[in-house]
Tab-separated table of C-alpha atoms in Angstrom:
chain	number	residue	atom	x	y	z
A	188	UNK	CA	0.000	0.000	0.000
A	189	UNK	CA	0.908	3.637	-0.222
A	190	UNK	CA	3.291	4.667	2.538
A	191	UNK	CA	3.791	8.157	3.890
A	192	UNK	CA	7.083	9.091	5.506
A	193	UNK	CA	6.616	11.890	8.010
A	194	UNK	CA	9.497	13.677	9.704
A	195	UNK	CA	10.639	14.493	12.221
A	196	UNK	CA	9.102	11.988	14.634
A	197	UNK	CA	9.312	14.481	17.489
A	198	UNK	CA	10.350	18.050	18.147
A	199	UNK	CA	11.176	19.928	21.334
A	200	UNK	CA	11.168	23.690	20.846
A	201	UNK	CA	10.992	26.893	22.829
A	202	UNK	CA	7.893	29.027	22.757
A	203	UNK	CA	8.165	31.573	19.959
A	204	UNK	CA	10.227	29.385	17.641
A	205	UNK	CA	9.075	28.349	14.178
A	206	UNK	CA	8.397	24.700	13.352
A	207	UNK	CA	8.608	22.781	10.110
A	208	UNK	CA	7.567	19.200	9.383
A	209	UNK	CA	7.087	17.324	6.147
A	210	UNK	CA	5.683	14.235	4.497
A	211	UNK	CA	6.860	12.350	1.453
A	212	UNK	CA	5.338	9.481	-0.467
A	213	UNK	CA	6.317	7.112	-3.234
A	214	UNK	CA	2.831	7.554	-4.708
A	215	UNK	CA	0.857	10.497	-6.017
A	216	UNK	CA	-2.053	11.893	-4.021
A	217	UNK	CA	-4.951	14.085	-5.143
A	218	UNK	CA	-5.257	15.787	-1.773
A	219	UNK	CA	-2.891	16.432	1.106
A	220	UNK	CA	-4.227	17.137	4.578
A	221	UNK	CA	-2.731	18.071	7.909
A	222	UNK	CA	-4.392	17.083	11.191
A	223	UNK	CA	-3.599	17.782	14.845
A	224	UNK	CA	-4.453	15.338	17.606
A	225	UNK	CA	-4.656	16.234	21.289
A	226	UNK	CA	-4.504	13.501	23.972
A	227	UNK	CA	-7.728	11.532	24.244
A	228	UNK	CA	-9.284	13.124	21.188
A	229	UNK	CA	-9.622	12.421	17.503
A	230	UNK	CA	-7.583	14.183	14.825
A	231	UNK	CA	-8.811	17.656	13.919
A	232	UNK	CA	-8.320	19.018	10.414
A	233	UNK	CA	-5.933	21.977	10.196
A	234	UNK	CA	-5.352	22.513	6.485
A	235	UNK	CA	-6.482	20.786	3.281
A	236	UNK	CA	-4.574	21.147	-0.010
A	237	UNK	CA	-6.180	20.240	-3.320
A	238	UNK	CA	-3.804	21.336	-6.082
A	239	UNK	CA	-0.153	20.681	-6.800
A	240	UNK	CA	1.876	23.735	-5.825
A	241	UNK	CA	-0.899	25.126	-3.632
A	242	UNK	CA	0.253	27.127	-0.604
A	243	UNK	CA	-2.398	27.648	2.065
A	244	UNK	CA	-2.349	29.415	5.420
A	245	UNK	CA	-4.536	29.064	8.484
A	246	UNK	CA	-3.451	31.640	11.049
A	247	UNK	CA	0.118	30.801	12.079
A	248	UNK	CA	0.037	27.596	10.039
A	249	UNK	CA	1.177	27.342	6.430
A	250	UNK	CA	1.164	24.208	4.315
A	251	UNK	CA	2.132	23.423	0.746
A	252	UNK	CA	1.173	20.698	-1.713
A	253	UNK	CA	4.350	19.656	-3.522
A	254	UNK	CA	4.635	20.112	-7.271
A	255	UNK	CA	5.268	16.384	-7.774
A	256	UNK	CA	2.109	15.579	-5.710
A	257	UNK	CA	4.279	13.261	-3.631
A	258	UNK	CA	5.085	15.569	-0.734
A	259	UNK	CA	3.795	18.288	1.556
A	260	UNK	CA	5.122	20.409	4.390
A	261	UNK	CA	3.571	22.200	7.347
A	262	UNK	CA	5.091	25.245	9.017
A	263	UNK	CA	4.010	26.729	12.336
A	264	UNK	CA	5.278	30.212	13.075
A	265	UNK	CA	5.832	31.716	16.527
A	266	UNK	CA	4.842	28.560	18.418
A	267	UNK	CA	2.789	28.791	21.607
A	268	UNK	CA	2.194	26.208	24.374
A	269	UNK	CA	-1.212	25.183	22.957
A	270	UNK	CA	0.513	24.008	19.774
A	271	UNK	CA	1.583	20.926	21.727
A	272	UNK	CA	0.207	17.728	20.239
A	273	UNK	CA	0.726	15.206	17.482
A	274	UNK	CA	0.549	16.427	13.893
A	275	UNK	CA	-0.381	13.997	11.137
A	276	UNK	CA	-0.115	14.363	7.415
A	277	UNK	CA	-2.556	12.439	5.241
A	278	UNK	CA	-2.757	11.838	1.535
A	279	UNK	CA	-6.000	11.066	-0.200
A	280	UNK	CA	-6.261	9.376	-3.580
A	281	UNK	CA	-5.809	5.983	-5.175
A	282	UNK	CA	-8.406	3.621	-6.560
A	283	UNK	CA	-10.784	4.028	-3.632
A	284	UNK	CA	-9.846	7.601	-2.748
A	285	UNK	CA	-8.980	6.436	0.733
A	286	UNK	CA	-6.650	8.292	3.085
A	287	UNK	CA	-3.196	7.207	4.160
A	288	UNK	CA	-1.591	8.752	7.217
A	289	UNK	CA	1.941	9.503	8.241
A	290	UNK	CA	3.159	8.199	11.608
A	291	UNK	CA	2.912	11.667	13.148
A	292	UNK	CA	5.189	14.372	14.551
A	293	UNK	CA	4.976	14.867	18.304
A	294	UNK	CA	5.498	18.540	19.138
A	295	UNK	CA	6.516	19.768	22.583
A	296	UNK	CA	6.691	23.509	23.240
A	297	UNK	CA	8.587	24.705	26.287
A	298	UNK	CA	7.361	27.989	27.764
B	39	UNK	CA	-23.369	20.110	17.000
B	40	UNK	CA	-22.707	16.438	17.701
B	41	UNK	CA	-20.645	15.667	14.569
B	42	UNK	CA	-19.222	12.150	14.728
B	43	UNK	CA	-20.127	10.248	17.918
B	44	UNK	CA	-18.393	7.054	18.963
B	45	UNK	CA	-19.420	4.700	21.752
B	46	UNK	CA	-18.136	3.336	24.002
B	47	UNK	CA	-15.086	5.482	24.799
B	48	UNK	CA	-13.303	2.619	26.572
B	49	UNK	CA	-13.724	-1.153	26.518
B	50	UNK	CA	-11.838	-4.166	27.841
B	51	UNK	CA	-12.522	-7.564	26.290
B	52	UNK	CA	-11.267	-11.079	26.746
B	53	UNK	CA	-9.772	-12.956	23.821
B	54	UNK	CA	-12.536	-14.579	21.777
B	55	UNK	CA	-15.308	-12.206	22.845
B	56	UNK	CA	-17.312	-10.308	20.267
B	57	UNK	CA	-18.139	-6.648	20.319
B	58	UNK	CA	-19.621	-3.862	18.221
B	59	UNK	CA	-18.158	-0.375	18.196
B	60	UNK	CA	-20.779	2.208	17.387
B	61	UNK	CA	-20.360	5.259	15.168
B	62	UNK	CA	-23.032	7.798	14.306
B	63	UNK	CA	-22.933	11.098	12.451
B	64	UNK	CA	-25.631	13.738	12.191
B	65	UNK	CA	-24.255	15.658	9.216
B	66	UNK	CA	-25.925	13.556	6.476
B	67	UNK	CA	-22.491	12.503	5.258
B	68	UNK	CA	-22.372	9.800	2.625
B	69	UNK	CA	-18.816	8.628	3.326
B	70	UNK	CA	-17.883	6.948	6.599
B	71	UNK	CA	-14.787	5.038	7.583
B	72	UNK	CA	-13.052	3.225	10.432
B	73	UNK	CA	-9.380	3.540	11.331
B	74	UNK	CA	-7.194	2.012	13.974
B	75	UNK	CA	-4.344	3.932	15.558
B	76	UNK	CA	-1.330	2.138	16.956
B	77	UNK	CA	1.819	3.715	18.446
B	78	UNK	CA	4.254	4.899	15.798
B	79	UNK	CA	2.025	3.856	12.902
B	80	UNK	CA	-0.407	6.696	12.400
B	81	UNK	CA	-3.951	5.714	11.410
B	82	UNK	CA	-4.734	2.769	9.166
B	83	UNK	CA	-7.981	2.323	7.272
B	84	UNK	CA	-10.015	-0.769	8.235
B	85	UNK	CA	-13.262	-0.445	6.270
B	86	UNK	CA	-15.160	2.339	4.595
B	87	UNK	CA	-18.570	3.059	3.112
B	88	UNK	CA	-19.519	5.445	0.314
B	89	UNK	CA	-23.211	5.289	1.155
B	90	UNK	CA	-25.969	3.248	2.763
B	91	UNK	CA	-25.762	-0.387	1.694
B	92	UNK	CA	-22.220	-0.075	0.308
B	93	UNK	CA	-19.054	-1.072	2.159
B	94	UNK	CA	-15.513	-1.930	1.122
B	95	UNK	CA	-12.255	-3.045	2.671
B	96	UNK	CA	-9.424	-0.749	3.552
B	97	UNK	CA	-5.797	-1.439	4.366
B	98	UNK	CA	-6.279	-3.730	7.407
B	99	UNK	CA	-9.764	-5.350	7.213
B	100	UNK	CA	-9.039	-8.821	8.634
B	101	UNK	CA	-10.914	-9.608	11.842
B	102	UNK	CA	-13.476	-6.837	11.375
B	103	UNK	CA	-16.925	-6.636	9.797
B	104	UNK	CA	-19.015	-3.590	8.956
B	105	UNK	CA	-22.473	-2.804	7.666
B	106	UNK	CA	-24.202	0.417	6.607
B	107	UNK	CA	-27.969	0.051	6.867
B	108	UNK	CA	-28.544	3.785	7.364
B	109	UNK	CA	-26.713	6.943	6.344
B	110	UNK	CA	-26.163	7.901	9.975
B	111	UNK	CA	-24.669	4.723	11.444
B	112	UNK	CA	-21.586	2.672	10.614
B	113	UNK	CA	-20.900	0.008	13.286
B	114	UNK	CA	-17.649	-1.958	13.408
B	115	UNK	CA	-17.834	-5.563	14.618
B	116	UNK	CA	-15.119	-7.718	16.117
B	117	UNK	CA	-16.404	-11.286	15.854
B	118	UNK	CA	-13.661	-12.935	17.931
B	119	UNK	CA	-11.368	-10.431	19.603
B	120	UNK	CA	-7.619	-11.025	19.567
B	121	UNK	CA	-4.870	-9.236	21.543
B	122	UNK	CA	-3.531	-7.850	18.252
B	123	UNK	CA	-6.733	-5.821	17.995
B	124	UNK	CA	-5.849	-3.802	21.070
B	125	UNK	CA	-5.825	-0.280	19.672
B	126	UNK	CA	-7.598	3.045	19.519
B	127	UNK	CA	-10.359	3.039	16.917
B	128	UNK	CA	-11.527	6.162	15.136
B	129	UNK	CA	-14.594	6.650	13.006
B	130	UNK	CA	-14.637	9.442	10.429
B	131	UNK	CA	-17.113	10.875	7.955
B	132	UNK	CA	-17.183	13.273	5.032
B	133	UNK	CA	-19.900	14.626	2.781
B	134	UNK	CA	-18.733	12.391	-0.073
B	135	UNK	CA	-15.749	10.175	-0.782
B	136	UNK	CA	-14.277	12.659	-3.218
B	137	UNK	CA	-10.803	13.915	-2.482
B	138	UNK	CA	-12.045	17.484	-1.987
B	139	UNK	CA	-14.094	16.441	1.042
B	140	UNK	CA	-11.915	16.205	4.164
B	141	UNK	CA	-12.913	13.673	6.785
B	142	UNK	CA	-13.979	14.609	10.306
B	143	UNK	CA	-13.130	12.288	13.177
B	144	UNK	CA	-14.839	11.136	16.341
B	145	UNK	CA	-13.018	11.077	19.677
B	146	UNK	CA	-12.136	7.398	19.476
B	147	UNK	CA	-12.781	4.116	21.281
B	148	UNK	CA	-9.908	2.721	23.329
B	149	UNK	CA	-10.093	-1.058	23.158
B	150	UNK	CA	-7.977	-3.502	25.157
B	151	UNK	CA	-8.053	-7.243	24.494
B	152	UNK	CA	-6.725	-9.409	27.307
């Protein structure tokens, strides 16, 4: 099946720093999505990208859909303590248009 | 707004027991799906449905059954639980299965098989 490689696995940063994480795949996706998961809750959609090359922002978050359709990155600017959580990339496409997820990036923000 | 509701939130089973995990959505979404989340592996698709009466297998379907008799409900059945099925299960829905319709997740069911 399609595999997504998400990196880094974890990040420890100081409040106010910028964060960058990315996902790569050996397969092409029609849609790239970024989710955040807090403990004990389900993933919550942050940003959805629908076109190759698309750059989309949501507040302090910016994500891009790679030109090759095989990668995406997420940037968080000026991190704050509530940014703590696990961030997942997901690609949607294939024969059944199902979603495949990366293994997640665990973000810790130190005040 | 209820969104996607999963019950129960926690469950402990013995090996060989059967159980149904419930999922309901009140958004009139056609597409519903079940994922399992294991440490270090992200979420993996178990089964999905593009509408009432239609289901299909995902990436890891073995050991699980689903049915979709109504638009609102998409239960996941474990016929004979195994320790390997210990996981957190998430149900998700979207308006359609098209790639421009992001999925929305429930809060999960934490299942332990002893």
